[in-house]
């Protein structure tokens, strides 16, 4: 991985004005991470005799000596392609307590790296080895955390993350209050009650290519639990909104805040590479 990927430099904060309403993230966000940086990397397919265990050992060394000691990074982890359009991709995710912490973490990473590999040649050799696993192509997106998350307590071998990317719509008759109330009601009565969902993290665009993005990351114990999750969601939805009229009203109220277009991706969790 190129060192610039890890030593992420924060962009200047951008204020986005959305037609008549703004989908609010930070106003409702709970204590904890406020921003999430997702770096999409790509494997170097020209490596001969690629050994996944050696890659894990290399990244674990960096995580133990740098990432885990960086007080500005609240959490971090690697997620590998499982069901995505590009089998060469993997995603490195870091969570931060503030916008300023992104820049502070970058500087602290440099300090910790110099402490861990005090010898210039040794440090260069390590980063050359680490960087060799990836191409120079990468992309970064920054998301703001939202309220109603469900914290994952444990990940294990076989755990996956199902990522759903939707797009906000900004109706003239909408409001932050109505969106937040509707979103909270759904999550509390469906997502949080679904035993197959081990963790849930909603996020909205903060800096990146598409200001309409709404990301939902669902942690599941296995790929086979995805169908069970969807079935259970339906059961819980029908249990809370008990008649057709109530369900229709909820669908109309919540649905107007989204374009109806969404994308799906599945990544496998690397339990050894998590802070």
mmCIF file of C-alpha atoms in Angstrom:
data_model
loop_
_atom_site.group_PDB
_atom_site.id
_atom_site.type_symbol
_atom_site.label_atom_id
_atom_site.label_comp_id
_atom_site.label_asym_id
_atom_site.label_seq_id
_atom_site.Cartn_x
_atom_site.Cartn_y
_atom_site.Cartn_z
ATOM 1 C CA UNK A 1 0.000 0.000 0.000
ATOM 2 C CA UNK A 2 1.361 3.409 -0.834
ATOM 3 C CA UNK A 3 2.176 5.293 2.327
ATOM 4 C CA UNK A 4 -0.041 8.164 1.204
ATOM 5 C CA UNK A 5 -3.011 5.817 1.644
ATOM 6 C CA UNK A 6 -2.240 5.454 5.341
ATOM 7 C CA UNK A 7 -0.980 8.966 5.926
ATOM 8 C CA UNK A 8 -4.324 10.326 4.766
ATOM 9 C CA UNK A 9 -4.412 14.107 4.394
ATOM 10 C CA UNK A 10 -7.725 15.700 5.313
ATOM 11 C CA UNK A 11 -9.471 17.814 2.719
ATOM 12 C CA UNK A 12 -10.954 21.177 3.617
ATOM 13 C CA UNK A 13 -14.460 20.788 5.006
ATOM 14 C CA UNK A 14 -17.196 21.309 2.445
ATOM 15 C CA UNK A 15 -20.683 22.589 3.262
ATOM 16 C CA UNK A 16 -23.354 21.121 1.019
ATOM 17 C CA UNK A 17 -26.726 22.817 0.601
ATOM 18 C CA UNK A 18 -29.474 20.414 -0.432
ATOM 19 C CA UNK A 19 -32.510 22.036 -2.087
ATOM 20 C CA UNK A 20 -35.067 22.613 0.695
ATOM 21 C CA UNK A 21 -33.811 20.109 3.312
ATOM 22 C CA UNK A 22 -30.585 18.536 4.473
ATOM 23 C CA UNK A 23 -30.407 14.929 5.575
ATOM 24 C CA UNK A 24 -28.727 15.384 8.943
ATOM 25 C CA UNK A 25 -26.032 13.038 10.191
ATOM 26 C CA UNK A 26 -23.967 14.815 12.831
ATOM 27 C CA UNK A 27 -26.916 16.417 14.655
ATOM 28 C CA UNK A 28 -28.193 12.968 15.544
ATOM 29 C CA UNK A 29 -24.944 11.001 15.726
ATOM 30 C CA UNK A 30 -24.228 9.225 19.028
ATOM 31 C CA UNK A 31 -20.989 9.619 20.930
ATOM 32 C CA UNK A 32 -18.259 7.717 19.156
ATOM 33 C CA UNK A 33 -16.808 7.931 15.655
ATOM 34 C CA UNK A 34 -18.005 10.963 13.730
ATOM 35 C CA UNK A 35 -16.282 10.296 10.397
ATOM 36 C CA UNK A 36 -15.344 7.157 8.507
ATOM 37 C CA UNK A 37 -12.712 7.066 5.778
ATOM 38 C CA UNK A 38 -13.053 4.222 3.280
ATOM 39 C CA UNK A 39 -10.009 3.604 1.100
ATOM 40 C CA UNK A 40 -10.578 1.211 -1.788
ATOM 41 C CA UNK A 41 -7.333 -0.513 -2.746
ATOM 42 C CA UNK A 42 -6.502 -2.985 -5.488
ATOM 43 C CA UNK A 43 -4.342 -6.088 -5.328
ATOM 44 C CA UNK A 44 -1.170 -6.187 -7.372
ATOM 45 C CA UNK A 45 -2.056 -9.122 -9.610
ATOM 46 C CA UNK A 46 1.529 -9.405 -10.871
ATOM 47 C CA UNK A 47 2.854 -10.762 -7.589
ATOM 48 C CA UNK A 48 4.152 -14.285 -8.041
ATOM 49 C CA UNK A 49 3.396 -16.869 -5.361
ATOM 50 C CA UNK A 50 1.088 -14.558 -3.420
ATOM 51 C CA UNK A 51 0.701 -15.802 0.142
ATOM 52 C CA UNK A 52 -2.318 -14.489 2.024
ATOM 53 C CA UNK A 53 -0.866 -15.371 5.425
ATOM 54 C CA UNK A 54 2.267 -13.362 4.648
ATOM 55 C CA UNK A 55 0.113 -10.411 3.604
ATOM 56 C CA UNK A 56 -1.831 -10.663 6.871
ATOM 57 C CA UNK A 57 1.402 -10.850 8.863
ATOM 58 C CA UNK A 58 2.738 -7.730 7.137
ATOM 59 C CA UNK A 59 -0.420 -5.715 7.717
ATOM 60 C CA UNK A 60 -0.726 -7.008 11.285
ATOM 61 C CA UNK A 61 2.787 -5.788 12.015
ATOM 62 C CA UNK A 62 1.834 -2.322 10.786
ATOM 63 C CA UNK A 63 -1.438 -2.378 12.695
ATOM 64 C CA UNK A 64 0.215 -3.492 15.946
ATOM 65 C CA UNK A 65 3.080 -0.998 15.710
ATOM 66 C CA UNK A 66 1.232 1.979 14.249
ATOM 67 C CA UNK A 67 -2.561 1.867 13.903
ATOM 68 C CA UNK A 68 -3.365 0.413 17.325
ATOM 69 C CA UNK A 69 -1.060 2.922 18.991
ATOM 70 C CA UNK A 70 -2.540 5.900 17.161
ATOM 71 C CA UNK A 71 -4.859 7.622 19.620
ATOM 72 C CA UNK A 72 -6.608 9.537 16.841
ATOM 73 C CA UNK A 73 -7.894 6.373 15.108
ATOM 74 C CA UNK A 74 -10.867 4.901 16.952
ATOM 75 C CA UNK A 75 -11.148 1.754 14.864
ATOM 76 C CA UNK A 76 -9.793 0.263 11.649
ATOM 77 C CA UNK A 77 -10.100 -2.883 9.576
ATOM 78 C CA UNK A 78 -9.710 -4.612 6.221
ATOM 79 C CA UNK A 79 -12.599 -5.951 4.137
ATOM 80 C CA UNK A 80 -11.992 -8.218 1.162
ATOM 81 C CA UNK A 81 -13.984 -8.706 -2.047
ATOM 82 C CA UNK A 82 -16.676 -11.347 -1.785
ATOM 83 C CA UNK A 83 -19.486 -10.156 -4.042
ATOM 84 C CA UNK A 84 -18.491 -6.918 -5.786
ATOM 85 C CA UNK A 85 -17.949 -5.880 -9.422
ATOM 86 C CA UNK A 86 -14.152 -5.995 -9.034
ATOM 87 C CA UNK A 87 -12.384 -9.016 -7.568
ATOM 88 C CA UNK A 88 -9.129 -7.055 -7.187
ATOM 89 C CA UNK A 89 -10.554 -4.642 -4.635
ATOM 90 C CA UNK A 90 -10.259 -4.561 -0.879
ATOM 91 C CA UNK A 91 -11.394 -1.805 1.434
ATOM 92 C CA UNK A 92 -9.475 -0.334 4.351
ATOM 93 C CA UNK A 93 -11.784 1.468 6.787
ATOM 94 C CA UNK A 94 -10.809 3.877 9.555
ATOM 95 C CA UNK A 95 -13.091 5.681 12.035
ATOM 96 C CA UNK A 96 -12.267 9.038 13.621
ATOM 97 C CA UNK A 97 -13.728 11.109 16.487
ATOM 98 C CA UNK A 98 -13.611 14.375 14.499
ATOM 99 C CA UNK A 99 -12.681 15.857 11.133
ATOM 100 C CA UNK A 100 -9.493 17.271 12.595
ATOM 101 C CA UNK A 101 -8.508 13.819 13.857
ATOM 102 C CA UNK A 102 -8.094 12.601 10.267
ATOM 103 C CA UNK A 103 -5.190 14.977 9.756
ATOM 104 C CA UNK A 104 -3.792 14.396 13.246
ATOM 105 C CA UNK A 105 -3.853 10.631 12.666
ATOM 106 C CA UNK A 106 -1.871 11.055 9.467
ATOM 107 C CA UNK A 107 0.878 12.936 11.273
ATOM 108 C CA UNK A 108 0.849 10.487 14.190
ATOM 109 C CA UNK A 109 1.175 7.529 11.819
ATOM 110 C CA UNK A 110 4.409 9.023 10.537
ATOM 111 C CA UNK A 111 5.766 9.487 14.056
ATOM 112 C CA UNK A 112 4.857 5.950 15.101
ATOM 113 C CA UNK A 113 6.381 4.470 11.947
ATOM 114 C CA UNK A 114 9.672 6.226 12.629
ATOM 115 C CA UNK A 115 9.592 4.891 16.184
ATOM 116 C CA UNK A 116 8.769 1.346 15.081
ATOM 117 C CA UNK A 117 11.407 1.224 12.343
ATOM 118 C CA UNK A 118 14.013 3.660 13.602
ATOM 119 C CA UNK A 119 16.543 2.628 10.965
ATOM 120 C CA UNK A 120 15.818 4.329 7.636
ATOM 121 C CA UNK A 121 16.755 1.271 5.601
ATOM 122 C CA UNK A 122 14.621 -1.035 7.741
ATOM 123 C CA UNK A 123 11.661 1.317 7.455
ATOM 124 C CA UNK A 124 12.032 1.578 3.696
ATOM 125 C CA UNK A 125 12.299 -2.211 3.388
ATOM 126 C CA UNK A 126 9.096 -2.711 5.369
ATOM 127 C CA UNK A 127 7.090 -0.203 3.338
ATOM 128 C CA UNK A 128 8.458 -1.584 0.080
ATOM 129 C CA UNK A 129 7.240 -5.010 1.157
ATOM 130 C CA UNK A 130 3.850 -3.649 2.236
ATOM 131 C CA UNK A 131 3.355 -1.517 -0.864
ATOM 132 C CA UNK A 132 4.167 -4.410 -3.192
ATOM 133 C CA UNK A 133 0.828 -6.063 -2.416
ATOM 134 C CA UNK A 134 -1.137 -3.214 -4.015
ATOM 135 C CA UNK A 135 -1.302 -1.220 -7.216
ATOM 136 C CA UNK A 136 -0.934 2.561 -7.139
ATOM 137 C CA UNK A 137 -4.657 2.983 -7.878
ATOM 138 C CA UNK A 138 -6.873 3.758 -4.904
ATOM 139 C CA UNK A 139 -9.861 5.934 -4.019
ATOM 140 C CA UNK A 140 -10.996 7.584 -0.788
ATOM 141 C CA UNK A 141 -14.446 8.495 0.473
ATOM 142 C CA UNK A 142 -15.336 10.189 3.762
ATOM 143 C CA UNK A 143 -18.685 9.511 5.417
ATOM 144 C CA UNK A 144 -20.380 11.071 8.433
ATOM 145 C CA UNK A 145 -21.759 8.617 10.965
ATOM 146 C CA UNK A 146 -25.476 8.673 11.731
ATOM 147 C CA UNK A 147 -27.616 7.849 14.742
ATOM 148 C CA UNK A 148 -29.191 4.440 15.383
ATOM 149 C CA UNK A 149 -26.078 2.326 14.868
ATOM 150 C CA UNK A 150 -25.880 -1.152 16.376
ATOM 151 C CA UNK A 151 -22.326 -1.840 17.530
ATOM 152 C CA UNK A 152 -20.807 -5.170 16.551
ATOM 153 C CA UNK A 153 -19.374 -6.974 19.587
ATOM 154 C CA UNK A 154 -17.387 -9.687 17.853
ATOM 155 C CA UNK A 155 -16.320 -10.790 14.408
ATOM 156 C CA UNK A 156 -15.069 -14.264 13.598
ATOM 157 C CA UNK A 157 -13.824 -16.310 10.677
ATOM 158 C CA UNK A 158 -16.535 -16.270 8.047
ATOM 159 C CA UNK A 159 -18.037 -12.941 9.136
ATOM 160 C CA UNK A 160 -19.156 -10.669 6.308
ATOM 161 C CA UNK A 161 -20.263 -7.084 5.798
ATOM 162 C CA UNK A 162 -23.214 -6.459 3.519
ATOM 163 C CA UNK A 163 -23.017 -2.874 2.229
ATOM 164 C CA UNK A 164 -26.075 -1.215 0.756
ATOM 165 C CA UNK A 165 -25.579 2.111 -1.039
ATOM 166 C CA UNK A 166 -28.755 4.140 -1.529
ATOM 167 C CA UNK A 167 -29.258 7.685 -2.782
ATOM 168 C CA UNK A 168 -31.083 10.410 -0.930
ATOM 169 C CA UNK A 169 -33.939 12.295 -2.505
ATOM 170 C CA UNK A 170 -34.808 15.750 -1.162
ATOM 171 C CA UNK A 171 -38.590 16.194 -1.331
ATOM 172 C CA UNK A 172 -40.070 19.679 -1.001
ATOM 173 C CA UNK A 173 -42.521 18.435 1.614
ATOM 174 C CA UNK A 174 -39.808 16.726 3.660
ATOM 175 C CA UNK A 175 -37.984 17.719 6.826
ATOM 176 C CA UNK A 176 -35.102 16.543 8.990
ATOM 177 C CA UNK A 177 -37.513 15.865 11.826
ATOM 178 C CA UNK A 178 -39.720 13.577 9.732
ATOM 179 C CA UNK A 179 -36.768 11.731 8.201
ATOM 180 C CA UNK A 180 -35.072 11.173 11.568
ATOM 181 C CA UNK A 181 -38.308 10.034 13.202
ATOM 182 C CA UNK A 182 -39.127 7.604 10.383
ATOM 183 C CA UNK A 183 -35.587 6.245 10.182
ATOM 184 C CA UNK A 184 -35.415 5.747 13.963
ATOM 185 C CA UNK A 185 -38.746 3.937 14.074
ATOM 186 C CA UNK A 186 -37.714 1.512 11.337
ATOM 187 C CA UNK A 187 -34.251 0.783 12.715
ATOM 188 C CA UNK A 188 -35.418 0.283 16.288
ATOM 189 C CA UNK A 189 -38.249 -2.074 15.318
ATOM 190 C CA UNK A 190 -36.597 -3.988 12.488
ATOM 191 C CA UNK A 191 -32.810 -3.692 12.267
ATOM 192 C CA UNK A 192 -32.062 -3.716 15.992
ATOM 193 C CA UNK A 193 -34.443 -6.599 16.646
ATOM 194 C CA UNK A 194 -33.040 -8.806 13.872
ATOM 195 C CA UNK A 195 -30.802 -11.383 15.557
ATOM 196 C CA UNK A 196 -28.912 -12.075 12.330
ATOM 197 C CA UNK A 197 -27.648 -8.477 12.188
ATOM 198 C CA UNK A 198 -24.644 -8.412 14.524
ATOM 199 C CA UNK A 199 -23.745 -4.821 13.749
ATOM 200 C CA UNK A 200 -25.279 -1.958 11.791
ATOM 201 C CA UNK A 201 -23.617 1.299 10.757
ATOM 202 C CA UNK A 202 -25.507 3.960 8.762
ATOM 203 C CA UNK A 203 -23.462 6.769 7.181
ATOM 204 C CA UNK A 204 -24.037 9.702 4.877
ATOM 205 C CA UNK A 205 -21.767 11.464 2.399
ATOM 206 C CA UNK A 206 -19.280 13.956 3.877
ATOM 207 C CA UNK A 207 -16.640 14.263 1.131
ATOM 208 C CA UNK A 208 -16.441 12.306 -2.088
ATOM 209 C CA UNK A 209 -17.903 11.727 -5.491
ATOM 210 C CA UNK A 210 -21.654 11.627 -4.781
ATOM 211 C CA UNK A 211 -23.346 13.890 -2.243
ATOM 212 C CA UNK A 212 -26.522 11.794 -2.290
ATOM 213 C CA UNK A 213 -24.940 8.622 -0.907
ATOM 214 C CA UNK A 214 -26.428 6.845 2.087
ATOM 215 C CA UNK A 215 -24.365 3.838 3.192
ATOM 216 C CA UNK A 216 -25.594 1.038 5.436
ATOM 217 C CA UNK A 217 -23.078 -1.585 6.608
ATOM 218 C CA UNK A 218 -24.538 -4.767 8.099
ATOM 219 C CA UNK A 219 -22.258 -7.209 9.946
ATOM 220 C CA UNK A 220 -23.403 -10.840 9.671
ATOM 221 C CA UNK A 221 -21.864 -14.063 10.968
ATOM 222 C CA UNK A 222 -21.863 -15.694 7.541
ATOM 223 C CA UNK A 223 -22.931 -15.306 3.930
ATOM 224 C CA UNK A 224 -25.711 -17.827 4.508
ATOM 225 C CA UNK A 225 -27.269 -15.451 7.058
ATOM 226 C CA UNK A 226 -28.052 -12.850 4.390
ATOM 227 C CA UNK A 227 -31.246 -14.544 3.202
ATOM 228 C CA UNK A 228 -32.252 -15.165 6.824
ATOM 229 C CA UNK A 229 -31.704 -11.473 7.568
ATOM 230 C CA UNK A 230 -33.962 -10.375 4.714
ATOM 231 C CA UNK A 231 -36.678 -12.854 5.706
ATOM 232 C CA UNK A 232 -36.515 -11.720 9.332
ATOM 233 C CA UNK A 233 -36.675 -8.078 8.297
ATOM 234 C CA UNK A 234 -39.960 -8.821 6.532
ATOM 235 C CA UNK A 235 -41.355 -10.596 9.579
ATOM 236 C CA UNK A 236 -40.398 -7.752 11.912
ATOM 237 C CA UNK A 237 -41.741 -5.126 9.521
ATOM 238 C CA UNK A 238 -45.116 -6.835 9.347
ATOM 239 C CA UNK A 239 -45.143 -7.350 13.109
ATOM 240 C CA UNK A 240 -44.681 -3.639 13.833
ATOM 241 C CA UNK A 241 -46.858 -2.228 11.045
ATOM 242 C CA UNK A 242 -49.638 -4.738 11.480
ATOM 243 C CA UNK A 243 -52.070 -3.836 8.693
ATOM 244 C CA UNK A 244 -51.781 -2.933 5.031
ATOM 245 C CA UNK A 245 -52.789 0.690 5.586
ATOM 246 C CA UNK A 246 -50.059 1.232 8.198
ATOM 247 C CA UNK A 247 -47.441 -0.379 5.977
ATOM 248 C CA UNK A 248 -48.502 1.721 2.986
ATOM 249 C CA UNK A 249 -48.285 4.909 5.042
ATOM 250 C CA UNK A 250 -44.808 3.995 6.316
ATOM 251 C CA UNK A 251 -43.590 3.060 2.838
ATOM 252 C CA UNK A 252 -44.755 6.389 1.422
ATOM 253 C CA UNK A 253 -43.365 8.464 4.287
ATOM 254 C CA UNK A 254 -39.955 6.807 4.300
ATOM 255 C CA UNK A 255 -39.689 6.121 0.595
ATOM 256 C CA UNK A 256 -39.925 9.741 -0.479
ATOM 257 C CA UNK A 257 -36.470 10.423 0.975
ATOM 258 C CA UNK A 258 -34.776 8.004 -1.433
ATOM 259 C CA UNK A 259 -34.501 7.809 -5.201
ATOM 260 C CA UNK A 260 -35.214 4.068 -5.211
ATOM 261 C CA UNK A 261 -31.818 3.315 -6.782
ATOM 262 C CA UNK A 262 -29.394 1.301 -4.697
ATOM 263 C CA UNK A 263 -26.363 -0.957 -5.016
ATOM 264 C CA UNK A 264 -25.260 -4.003 -3.031
ATOM 265 C CA UNK A 265 -21.846 -5.381 -2.159
ATOM 266 C CA UNK A 266 -20.528 -8.064 0.179
ATOM 267 C CA UNK A 267 -17.093 -8.069 1.799
ATOM 268 C CA UNK A 268 -15.437 -10.640 4.007
ATOM 269 C CA UNK A 269 -14.038 -9.470 7.343
ATOM 270 C CA UNK A 270 -10.396 -10.103 8.280
ATOM 271 C CA UNK A 271 -10.640 -10.687 12.052
ATOM 272 C CA UNK A 272 -6.869 -10.546 12.564
ATOM 273 C CA UNK A 273 -6.653 -7.059 11.055
ATOM 274 C CA UNK A 274 -8.955 -4.998 13.236
ATOM 275 C CA UNK A 275 -8.505 -2.306 15.801
#
